[in-house]
PDB file of C-alpha atoms in Angstrom:
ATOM      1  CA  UNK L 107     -91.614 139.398   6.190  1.00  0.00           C
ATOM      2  CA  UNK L 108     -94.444 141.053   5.518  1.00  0.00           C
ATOM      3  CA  UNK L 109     -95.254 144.543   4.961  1.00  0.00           C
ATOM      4  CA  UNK L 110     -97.018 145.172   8.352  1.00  0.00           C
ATOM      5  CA  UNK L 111     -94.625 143.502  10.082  1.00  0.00           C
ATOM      6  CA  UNK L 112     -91.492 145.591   8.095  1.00  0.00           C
ATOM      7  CA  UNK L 113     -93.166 148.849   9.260  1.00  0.00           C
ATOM      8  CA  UNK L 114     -93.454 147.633  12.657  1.00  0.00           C
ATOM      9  CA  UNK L 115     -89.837 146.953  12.069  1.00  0.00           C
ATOM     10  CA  UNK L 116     -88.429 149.907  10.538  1.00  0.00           C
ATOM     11  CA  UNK L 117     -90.816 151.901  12.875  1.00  0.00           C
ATOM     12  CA  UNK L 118     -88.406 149.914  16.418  1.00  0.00           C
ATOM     13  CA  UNK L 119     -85.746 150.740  14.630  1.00  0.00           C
ATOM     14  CA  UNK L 120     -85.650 154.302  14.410  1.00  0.00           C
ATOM     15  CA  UNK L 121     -86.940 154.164  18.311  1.00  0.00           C
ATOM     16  CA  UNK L 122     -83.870 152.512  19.224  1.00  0.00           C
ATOM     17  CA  UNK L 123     -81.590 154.612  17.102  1.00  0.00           C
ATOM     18  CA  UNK L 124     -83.132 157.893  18.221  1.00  0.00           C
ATOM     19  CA  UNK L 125     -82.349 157.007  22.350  1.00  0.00           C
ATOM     20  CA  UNK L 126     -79.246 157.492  24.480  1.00  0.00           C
ATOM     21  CA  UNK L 127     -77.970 155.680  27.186  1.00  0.00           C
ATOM     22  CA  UNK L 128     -78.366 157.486  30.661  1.00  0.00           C
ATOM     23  CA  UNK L 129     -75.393 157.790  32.653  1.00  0.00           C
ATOM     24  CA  UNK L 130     -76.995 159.689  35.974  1.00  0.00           C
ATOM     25  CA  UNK L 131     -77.057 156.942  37.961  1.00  0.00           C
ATOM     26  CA  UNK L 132     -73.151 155.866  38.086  1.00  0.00           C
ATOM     27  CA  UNK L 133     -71.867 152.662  37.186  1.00  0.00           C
ATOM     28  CA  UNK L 134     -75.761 151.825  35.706  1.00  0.00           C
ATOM     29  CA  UNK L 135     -76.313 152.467  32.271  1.00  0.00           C
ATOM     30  CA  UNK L 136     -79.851 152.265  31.069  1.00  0.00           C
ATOM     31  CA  UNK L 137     -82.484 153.266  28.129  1.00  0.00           C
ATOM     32  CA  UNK L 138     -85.914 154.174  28.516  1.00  0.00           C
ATOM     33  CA  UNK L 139     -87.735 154.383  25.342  1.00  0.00           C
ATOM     34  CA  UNK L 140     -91.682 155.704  25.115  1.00  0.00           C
ATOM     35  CA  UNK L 141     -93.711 154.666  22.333  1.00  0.00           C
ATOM     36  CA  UNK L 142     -91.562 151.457  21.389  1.00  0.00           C
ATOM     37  CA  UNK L 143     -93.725 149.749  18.937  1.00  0.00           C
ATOM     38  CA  UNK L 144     -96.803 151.563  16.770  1.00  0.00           C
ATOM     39  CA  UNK L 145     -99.327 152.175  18.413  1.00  0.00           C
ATOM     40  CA  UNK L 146    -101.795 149.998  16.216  1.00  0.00           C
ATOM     41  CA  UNK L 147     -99.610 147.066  16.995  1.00  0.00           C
ATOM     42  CA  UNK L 148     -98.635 147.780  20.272  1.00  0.00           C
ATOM     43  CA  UNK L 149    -102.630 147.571  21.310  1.00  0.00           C
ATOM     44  CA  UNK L 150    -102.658 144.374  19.014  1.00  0.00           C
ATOM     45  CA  UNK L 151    -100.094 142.882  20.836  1.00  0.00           C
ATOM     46  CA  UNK L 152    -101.928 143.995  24.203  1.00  0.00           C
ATOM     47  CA  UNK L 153    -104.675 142.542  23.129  1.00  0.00           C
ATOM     48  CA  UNK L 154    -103.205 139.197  22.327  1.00  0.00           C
ATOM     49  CA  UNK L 155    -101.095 138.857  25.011  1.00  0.00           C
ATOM     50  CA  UNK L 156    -104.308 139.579  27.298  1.00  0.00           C
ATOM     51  CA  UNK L 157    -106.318 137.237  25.634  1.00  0.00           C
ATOM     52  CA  UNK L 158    -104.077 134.167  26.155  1.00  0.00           C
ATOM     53  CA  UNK L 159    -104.813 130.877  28.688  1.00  0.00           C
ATOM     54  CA  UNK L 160    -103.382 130.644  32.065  1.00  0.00           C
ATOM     55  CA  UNK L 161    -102.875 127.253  31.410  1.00  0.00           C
ATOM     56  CA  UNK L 162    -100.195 127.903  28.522  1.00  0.00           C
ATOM     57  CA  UNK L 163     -97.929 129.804  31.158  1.00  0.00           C
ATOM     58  CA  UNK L 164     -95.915 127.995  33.865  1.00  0.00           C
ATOM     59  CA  UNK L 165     -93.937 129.194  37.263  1.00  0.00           C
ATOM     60  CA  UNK L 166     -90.766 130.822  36.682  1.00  0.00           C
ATOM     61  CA  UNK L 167     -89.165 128.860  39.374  1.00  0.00           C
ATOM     62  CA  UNK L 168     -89.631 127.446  42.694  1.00  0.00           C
ATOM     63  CA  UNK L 169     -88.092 130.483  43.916  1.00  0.00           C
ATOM     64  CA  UNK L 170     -90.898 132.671  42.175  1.00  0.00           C
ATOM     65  CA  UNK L 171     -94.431 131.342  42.216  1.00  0.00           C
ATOM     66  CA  UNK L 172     -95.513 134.214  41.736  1.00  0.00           C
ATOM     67  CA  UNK L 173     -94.584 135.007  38.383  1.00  0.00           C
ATOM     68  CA  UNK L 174     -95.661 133.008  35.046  1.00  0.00           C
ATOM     69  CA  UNK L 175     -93.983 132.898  32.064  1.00  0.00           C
ATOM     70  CA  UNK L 176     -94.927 131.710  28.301  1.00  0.00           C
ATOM     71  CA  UNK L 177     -92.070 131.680  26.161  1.00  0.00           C
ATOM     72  CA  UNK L 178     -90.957 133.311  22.576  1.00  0.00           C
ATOM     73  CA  UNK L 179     -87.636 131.713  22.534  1.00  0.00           C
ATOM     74  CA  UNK L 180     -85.102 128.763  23.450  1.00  0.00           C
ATOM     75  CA  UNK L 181     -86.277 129.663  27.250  1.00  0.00           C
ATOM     76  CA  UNK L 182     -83.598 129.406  29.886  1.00  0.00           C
ATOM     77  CA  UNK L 183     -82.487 126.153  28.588  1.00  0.00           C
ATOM     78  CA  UNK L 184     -80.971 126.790  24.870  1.00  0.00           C
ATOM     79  CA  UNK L 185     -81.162 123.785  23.853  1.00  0.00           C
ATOM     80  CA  UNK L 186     -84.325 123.685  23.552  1.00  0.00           C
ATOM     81  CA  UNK L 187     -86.346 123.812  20.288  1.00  0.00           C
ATOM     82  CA  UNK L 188     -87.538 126.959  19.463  1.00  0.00           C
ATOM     83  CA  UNK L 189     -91.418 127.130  20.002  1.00  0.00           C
ATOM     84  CA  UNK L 190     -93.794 126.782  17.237  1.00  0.00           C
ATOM     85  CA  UNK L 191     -96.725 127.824  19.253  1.00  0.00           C
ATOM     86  CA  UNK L 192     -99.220 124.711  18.818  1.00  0.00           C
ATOM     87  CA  UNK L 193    -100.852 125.114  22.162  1.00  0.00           C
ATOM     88  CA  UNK L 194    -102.050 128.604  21.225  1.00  0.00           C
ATOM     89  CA  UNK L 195    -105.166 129.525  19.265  1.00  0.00           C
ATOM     90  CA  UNK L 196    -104.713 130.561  15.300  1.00  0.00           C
ATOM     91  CA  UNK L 197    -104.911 134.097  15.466  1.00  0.00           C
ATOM     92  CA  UNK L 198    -102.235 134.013  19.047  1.00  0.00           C
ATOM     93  CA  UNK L 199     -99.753 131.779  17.395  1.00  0.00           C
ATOM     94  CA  UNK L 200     -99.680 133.855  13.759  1.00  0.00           C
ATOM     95  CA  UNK L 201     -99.379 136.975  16.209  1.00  0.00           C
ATOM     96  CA  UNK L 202     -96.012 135.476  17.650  1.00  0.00           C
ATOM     97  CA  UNK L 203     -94.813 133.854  15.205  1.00  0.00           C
ATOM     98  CA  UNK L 204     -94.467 136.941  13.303  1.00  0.00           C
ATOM     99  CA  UNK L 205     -93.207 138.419  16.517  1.00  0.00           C
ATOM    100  CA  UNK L 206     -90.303 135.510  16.882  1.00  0.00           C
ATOM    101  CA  UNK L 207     -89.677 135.855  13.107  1.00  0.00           C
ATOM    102  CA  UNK L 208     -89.296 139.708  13.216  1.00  0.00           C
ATOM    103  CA  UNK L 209     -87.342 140.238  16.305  1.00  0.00           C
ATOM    104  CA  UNK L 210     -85.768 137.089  17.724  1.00  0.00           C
ATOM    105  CA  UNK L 211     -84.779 134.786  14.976  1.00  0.00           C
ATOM    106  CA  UNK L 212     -83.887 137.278  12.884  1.00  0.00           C
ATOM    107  CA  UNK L 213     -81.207 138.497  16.071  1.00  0.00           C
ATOM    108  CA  UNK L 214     -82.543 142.029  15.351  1.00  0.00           C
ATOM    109  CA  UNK L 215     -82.970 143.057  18.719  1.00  0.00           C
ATOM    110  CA  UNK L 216     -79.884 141.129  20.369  1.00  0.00           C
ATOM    111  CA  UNK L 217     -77.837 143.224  17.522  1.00  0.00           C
ATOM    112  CA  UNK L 218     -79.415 146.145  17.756  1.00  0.00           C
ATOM    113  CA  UNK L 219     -78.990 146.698  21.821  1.00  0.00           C
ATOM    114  CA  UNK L 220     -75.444 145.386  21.915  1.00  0.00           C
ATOM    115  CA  UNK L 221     -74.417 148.104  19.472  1.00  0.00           C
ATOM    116  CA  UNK L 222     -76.284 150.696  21.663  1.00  0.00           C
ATOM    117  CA  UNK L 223     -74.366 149.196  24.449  1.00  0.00           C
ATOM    118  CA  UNK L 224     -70.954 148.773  23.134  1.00  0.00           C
ATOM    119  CA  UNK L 225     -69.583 151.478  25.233  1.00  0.00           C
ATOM    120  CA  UNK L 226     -70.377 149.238  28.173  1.00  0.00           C
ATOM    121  CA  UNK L 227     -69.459 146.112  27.369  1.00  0.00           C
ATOM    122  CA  UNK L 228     -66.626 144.173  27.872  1.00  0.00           C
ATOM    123  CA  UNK L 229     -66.614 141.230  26.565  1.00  0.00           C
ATOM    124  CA  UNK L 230     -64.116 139.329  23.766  1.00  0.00           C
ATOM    125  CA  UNK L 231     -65.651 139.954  20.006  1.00  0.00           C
ATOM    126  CA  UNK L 232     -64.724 136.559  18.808  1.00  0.00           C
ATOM    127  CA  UNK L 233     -67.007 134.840  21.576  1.00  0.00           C
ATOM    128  CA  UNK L 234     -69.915 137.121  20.336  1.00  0.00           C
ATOM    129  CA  UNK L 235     -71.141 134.222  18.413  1.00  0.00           C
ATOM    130  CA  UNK L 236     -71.945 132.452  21.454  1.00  0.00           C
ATOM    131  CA  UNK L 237     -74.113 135.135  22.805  1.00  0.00           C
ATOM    132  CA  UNK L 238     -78.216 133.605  22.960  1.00  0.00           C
ATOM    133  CA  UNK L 239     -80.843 136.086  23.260  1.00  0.00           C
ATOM    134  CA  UNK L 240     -83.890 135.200  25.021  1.00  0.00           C
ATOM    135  CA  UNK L 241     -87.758 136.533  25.259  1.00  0.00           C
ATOM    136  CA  UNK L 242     -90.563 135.866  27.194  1.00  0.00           C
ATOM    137  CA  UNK L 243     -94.320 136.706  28.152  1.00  0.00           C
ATOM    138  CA  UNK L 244     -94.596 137.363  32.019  1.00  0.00           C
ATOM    139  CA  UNK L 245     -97.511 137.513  34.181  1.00  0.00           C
ATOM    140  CA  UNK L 246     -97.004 138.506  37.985  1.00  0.00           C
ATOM    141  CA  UNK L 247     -99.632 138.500  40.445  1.00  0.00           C
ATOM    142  CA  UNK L 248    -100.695 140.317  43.528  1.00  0.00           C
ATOM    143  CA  UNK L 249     -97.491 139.607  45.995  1.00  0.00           C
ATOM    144  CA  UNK L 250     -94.396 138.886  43.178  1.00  0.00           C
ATOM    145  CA  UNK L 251     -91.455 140.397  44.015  1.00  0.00           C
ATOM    146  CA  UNK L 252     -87.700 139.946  43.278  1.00  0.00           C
ATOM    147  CA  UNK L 253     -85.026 141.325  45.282  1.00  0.00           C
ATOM    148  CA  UNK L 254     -82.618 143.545  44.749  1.00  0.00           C
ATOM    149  CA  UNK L 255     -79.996 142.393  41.937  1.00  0.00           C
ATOM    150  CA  UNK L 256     -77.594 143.329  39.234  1.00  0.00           C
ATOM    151  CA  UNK L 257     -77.804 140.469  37.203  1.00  0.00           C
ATOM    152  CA  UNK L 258     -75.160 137.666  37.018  1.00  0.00           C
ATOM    153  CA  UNK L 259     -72.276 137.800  35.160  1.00  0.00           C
ATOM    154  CA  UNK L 260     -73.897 135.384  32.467  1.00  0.00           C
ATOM    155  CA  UNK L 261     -76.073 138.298  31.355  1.00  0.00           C
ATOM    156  CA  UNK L 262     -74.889 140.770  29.095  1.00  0.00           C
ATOM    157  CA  UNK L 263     -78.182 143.202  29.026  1.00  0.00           C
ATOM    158  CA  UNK L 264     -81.679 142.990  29.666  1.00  0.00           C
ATOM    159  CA  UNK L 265     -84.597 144.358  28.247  1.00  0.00           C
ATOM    160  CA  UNK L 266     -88.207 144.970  30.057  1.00  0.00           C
ATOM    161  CA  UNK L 267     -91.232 145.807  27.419  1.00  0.00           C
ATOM    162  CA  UNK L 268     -93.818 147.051  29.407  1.00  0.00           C
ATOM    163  CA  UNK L 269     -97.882 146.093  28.252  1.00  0.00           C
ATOM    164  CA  UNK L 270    -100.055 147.341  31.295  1.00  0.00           C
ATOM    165  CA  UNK L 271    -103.821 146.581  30.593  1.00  0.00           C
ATOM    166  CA  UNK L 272    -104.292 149.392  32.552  1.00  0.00           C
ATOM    167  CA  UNK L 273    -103.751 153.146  32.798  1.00  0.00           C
ATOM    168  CA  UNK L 274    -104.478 153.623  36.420  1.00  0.00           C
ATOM    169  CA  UNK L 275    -101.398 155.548  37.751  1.00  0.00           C
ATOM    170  CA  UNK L 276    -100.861 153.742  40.861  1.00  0.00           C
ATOM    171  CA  UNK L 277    -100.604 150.753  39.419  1.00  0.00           C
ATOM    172  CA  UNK L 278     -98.369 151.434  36.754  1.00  0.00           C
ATOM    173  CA  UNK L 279     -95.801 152.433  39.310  1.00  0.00           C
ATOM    174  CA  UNK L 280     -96.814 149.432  41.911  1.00  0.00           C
ATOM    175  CA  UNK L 281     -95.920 147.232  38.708  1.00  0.00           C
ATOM    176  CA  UNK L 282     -92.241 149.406  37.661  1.00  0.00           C
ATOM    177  CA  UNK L 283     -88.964 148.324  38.172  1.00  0.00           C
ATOM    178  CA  UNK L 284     -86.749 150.057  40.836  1.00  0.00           C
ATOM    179  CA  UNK L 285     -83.827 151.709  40.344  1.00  0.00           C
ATOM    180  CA  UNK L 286     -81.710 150.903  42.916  1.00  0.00           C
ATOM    181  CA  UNK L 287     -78.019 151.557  44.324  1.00  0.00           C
ATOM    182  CA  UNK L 288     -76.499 150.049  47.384  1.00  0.00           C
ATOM    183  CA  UNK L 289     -75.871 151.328  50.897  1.00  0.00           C
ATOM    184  CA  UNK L 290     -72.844 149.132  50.899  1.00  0.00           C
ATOM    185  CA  UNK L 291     -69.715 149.365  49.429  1.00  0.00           C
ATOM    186  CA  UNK L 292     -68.214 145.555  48.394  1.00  0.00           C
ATOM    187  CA  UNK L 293     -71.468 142.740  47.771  1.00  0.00           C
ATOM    188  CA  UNK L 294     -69.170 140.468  49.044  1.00  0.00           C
ATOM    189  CA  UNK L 295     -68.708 141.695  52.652  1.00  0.00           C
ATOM    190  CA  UNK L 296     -72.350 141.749  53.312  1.00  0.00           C
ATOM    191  CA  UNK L 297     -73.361 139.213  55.689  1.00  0.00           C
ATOM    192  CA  UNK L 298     -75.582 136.808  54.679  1.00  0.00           C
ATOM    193  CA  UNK L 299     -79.504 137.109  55.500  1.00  0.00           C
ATOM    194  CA  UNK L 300     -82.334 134.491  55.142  1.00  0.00           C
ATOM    195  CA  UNK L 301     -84.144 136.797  52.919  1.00  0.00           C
ATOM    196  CA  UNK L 302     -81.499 137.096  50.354  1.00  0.00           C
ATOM    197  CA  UNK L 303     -81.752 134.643  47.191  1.00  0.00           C
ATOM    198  CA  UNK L 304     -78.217 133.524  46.221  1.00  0.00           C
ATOM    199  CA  UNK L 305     -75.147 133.541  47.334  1.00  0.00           C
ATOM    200  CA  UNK L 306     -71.893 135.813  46.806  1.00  0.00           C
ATOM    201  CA  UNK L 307     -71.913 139.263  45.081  1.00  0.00           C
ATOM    202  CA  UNK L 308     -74.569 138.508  42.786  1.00  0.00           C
ATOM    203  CA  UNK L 309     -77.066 137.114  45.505  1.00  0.00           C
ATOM    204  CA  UNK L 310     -80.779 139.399  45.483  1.00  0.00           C
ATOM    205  CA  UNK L 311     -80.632 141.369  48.655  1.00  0.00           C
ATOM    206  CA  UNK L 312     -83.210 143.240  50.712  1.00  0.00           C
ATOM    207  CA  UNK L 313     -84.663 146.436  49.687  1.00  0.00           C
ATOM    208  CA  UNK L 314     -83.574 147.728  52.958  1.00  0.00           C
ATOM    209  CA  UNK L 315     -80.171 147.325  51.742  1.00  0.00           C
ATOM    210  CA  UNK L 316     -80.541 149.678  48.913  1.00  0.00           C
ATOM    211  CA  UNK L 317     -81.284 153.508  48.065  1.00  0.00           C
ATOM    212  CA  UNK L 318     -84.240 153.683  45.846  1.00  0.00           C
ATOM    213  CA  UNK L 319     -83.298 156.472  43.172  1.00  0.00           C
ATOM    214  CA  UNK L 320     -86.421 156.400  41.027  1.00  0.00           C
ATOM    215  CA  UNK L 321     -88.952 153.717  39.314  1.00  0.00           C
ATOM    216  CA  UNK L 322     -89.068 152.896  35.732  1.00  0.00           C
ATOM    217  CA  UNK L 323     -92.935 153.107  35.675  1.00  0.00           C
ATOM    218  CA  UNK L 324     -94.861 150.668  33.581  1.00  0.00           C
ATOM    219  CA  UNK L 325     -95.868 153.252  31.083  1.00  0.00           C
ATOM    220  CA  UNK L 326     -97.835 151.122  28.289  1.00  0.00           C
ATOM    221  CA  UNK L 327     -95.963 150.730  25.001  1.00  0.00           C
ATOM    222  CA  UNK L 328     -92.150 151.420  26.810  1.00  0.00           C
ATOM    223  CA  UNK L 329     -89.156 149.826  27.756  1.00  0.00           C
ATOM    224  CA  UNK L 330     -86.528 150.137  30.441  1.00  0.00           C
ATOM    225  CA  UNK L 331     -83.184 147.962  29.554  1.00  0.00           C
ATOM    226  CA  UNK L 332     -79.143 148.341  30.945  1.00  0.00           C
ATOM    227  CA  UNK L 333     -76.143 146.888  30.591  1.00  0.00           C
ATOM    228  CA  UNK L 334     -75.106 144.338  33.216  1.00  0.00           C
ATOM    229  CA  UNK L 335     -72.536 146.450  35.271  1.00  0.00           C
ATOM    230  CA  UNK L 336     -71.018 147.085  38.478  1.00  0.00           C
ATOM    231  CA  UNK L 337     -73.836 148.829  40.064  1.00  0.00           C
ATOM    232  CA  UNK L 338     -76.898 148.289  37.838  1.00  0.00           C
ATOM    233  CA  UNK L 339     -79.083 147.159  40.711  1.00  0.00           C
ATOM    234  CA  UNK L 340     -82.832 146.828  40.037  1.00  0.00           C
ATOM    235  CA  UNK L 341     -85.792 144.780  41.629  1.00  0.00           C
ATOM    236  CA  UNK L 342     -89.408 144.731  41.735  1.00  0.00           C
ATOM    237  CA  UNK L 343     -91.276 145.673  45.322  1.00  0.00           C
ATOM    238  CA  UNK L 344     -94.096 143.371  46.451  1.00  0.00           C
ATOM    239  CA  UNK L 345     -96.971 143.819  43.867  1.00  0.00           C
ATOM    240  CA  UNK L 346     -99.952 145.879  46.147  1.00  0.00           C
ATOM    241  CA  UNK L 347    -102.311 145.695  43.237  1.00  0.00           C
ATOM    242  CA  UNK L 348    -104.856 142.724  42.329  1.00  0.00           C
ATOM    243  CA  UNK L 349    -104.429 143.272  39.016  1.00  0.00           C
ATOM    244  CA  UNK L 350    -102.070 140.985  37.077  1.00  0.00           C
ATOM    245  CA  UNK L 351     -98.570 142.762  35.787  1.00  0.00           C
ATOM    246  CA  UNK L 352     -98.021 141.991  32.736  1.00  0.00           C
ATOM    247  CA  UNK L 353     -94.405 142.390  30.924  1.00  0.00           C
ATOM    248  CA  UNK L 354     -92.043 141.057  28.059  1.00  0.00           C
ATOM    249  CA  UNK L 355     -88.471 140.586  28.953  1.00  0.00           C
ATOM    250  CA  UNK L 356     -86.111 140.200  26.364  1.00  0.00           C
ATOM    251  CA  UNK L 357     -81.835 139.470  27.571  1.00  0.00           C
ATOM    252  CA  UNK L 358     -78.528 138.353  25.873  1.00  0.00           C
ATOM    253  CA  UNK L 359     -76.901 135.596  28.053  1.00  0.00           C
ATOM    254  CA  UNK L 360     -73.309 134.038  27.393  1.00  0.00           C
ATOM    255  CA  UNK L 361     -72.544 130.402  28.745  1.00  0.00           C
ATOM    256  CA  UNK L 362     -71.498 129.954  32.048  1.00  0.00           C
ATOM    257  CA  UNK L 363     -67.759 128.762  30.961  1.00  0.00           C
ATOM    258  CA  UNK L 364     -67.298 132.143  29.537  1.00  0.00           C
ATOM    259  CA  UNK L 365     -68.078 134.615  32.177  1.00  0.00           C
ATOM    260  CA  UNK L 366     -64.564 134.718  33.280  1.00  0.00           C
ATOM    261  CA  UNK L 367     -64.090 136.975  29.898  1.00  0.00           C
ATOM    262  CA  UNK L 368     -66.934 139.692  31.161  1.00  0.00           C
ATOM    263  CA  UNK L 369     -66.045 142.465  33.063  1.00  0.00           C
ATOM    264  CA  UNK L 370     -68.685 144.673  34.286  1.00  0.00           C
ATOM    265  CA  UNK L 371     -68.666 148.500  33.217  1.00  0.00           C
ATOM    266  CA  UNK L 372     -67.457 150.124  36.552  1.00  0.00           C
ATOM    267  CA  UNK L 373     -65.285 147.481  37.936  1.00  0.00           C
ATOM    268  CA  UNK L 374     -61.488 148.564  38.468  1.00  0.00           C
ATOM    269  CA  UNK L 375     -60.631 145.895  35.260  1.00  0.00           C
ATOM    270  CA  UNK L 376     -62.908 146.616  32.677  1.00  0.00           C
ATOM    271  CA  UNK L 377     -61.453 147.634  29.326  1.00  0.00           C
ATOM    272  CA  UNK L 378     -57.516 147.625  30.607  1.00  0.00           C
TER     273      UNK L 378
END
């Protein structure tokens, strides 16, 4: 590693060190952290991230046109190789390779936020090794949304890094992430609706069907993560703005076979 790239390091890891997890919205723990990376690098990585070619980034799913993604890591499927960023220019691929090297290969960031987390997490140490952290670029246009969700029990935390090429107020809240929590009482009993995405408790419901306690602007250089639990319900409202959100979402995901073994923090089981 070198020495830019150690400062950068050292620099992310008193940020994460320094915060606390919030607790005022029961049954959601979170972290907001301002001034995530410094700032030199931060508007590097803007930069960079700006400069790259539509054509490198494809649709998240069929689900979400709306939303393109380039990725840092395995991607969704983890048995993939891990990218060596050939279809990117020189300066882009030694950018994030020393990104991948520094914060996802290493497993600094899937270590770090699990031990900020450990309060709220249940889930068997000796499957830890099975854990697979995963980043990517995202760029959502005019019209994205995604309902509101707590995240299925296959994901242990997530992390949203927010790199606005803007400062325009309005649009850095038109391109937050709600905080949300639920009119109802049991997911489960909630009819079903054409407009949800899913099935079951952990299907993405309407907005409608929610309180919205407060949005997570997209504050440049910050990040809003949680802890998969009970009632950490979050979304994104139809983007209003023409300009093109753009964020970096980093999660730790366990395999399918295993989610029997997590209980979510504020669920009548977890920790007994």
């Amino acid at each position: 590693m070198n020495n830019k790239m150690k400062n950068v390091l050292e620099h992310v890891k008193e940020q994460i060190k320094s915060s606390s997890v919030s607790e005022e919205i029961d049954g959601y723990p979170y972290i907001q952290i301002l001034n995530f990376f410094p700032q030199d690098y931060y508007e590097e990585l803007v930069e960079v991230f700006k400069g790259m070619d539509n054509k490198n980034f494809n649709p998240l799913s069929k689900n979400y046109q709306d939303r393109y993604v380039y990725q840092i890591s395995r991607g969704e499927n983890v048995h993939d190789p891990i990218p060596t960023f050939n279809d990117l220019s020189e300066r882009e691929r030694n950018f994030w390779k020393d990104f991948q090297d520094t914060f996802y290969t290493s497993g600094f960031l899937k270590t770090a936020f699990l031990e900020k987390y450990d309060d709220y997490i249940d889930f068997p140490k000796e499957y830890y090794d099975q854990m697979m952290d995963q980043c990517r670029l995202q760029r959502d246009y005019k019209g994205y949304s995604i309902g509101a969700h707590r995240d299925k029990l296959d994901k242990i935390l997530s992390v949203m890094i927010y790199t606005p090429t803007t400062d325009d107020p309005k649009i850095l809240e038109d391109h937050g992430t709600a905080l949300l929590t639920p009119k109802f009482d049991d997911p489960e009993k909630v009819p079903q609706h054409p407009d949800h995405v899913g099935q079951g408790k952990d299907r993405h419901f309407r907005f409608e069907e929610m309180n919205l306690v407060k949005t997570a602007s997209s504050i440049p250089n910050s990040i809003y993560s949680w802890a998969v639990a009970e009632k950490s319900y979050h979304g994104v409202t139809p983007l209003e703005s023409d300009h093109t959100r753009h964020t970096m979402a980093f999660f730790v995901k366990i395999p399918k076979q295993l989610t029997q073994y997590h209980k979510l923090y504020g669920a009548p089981d977890f920790k007994c």
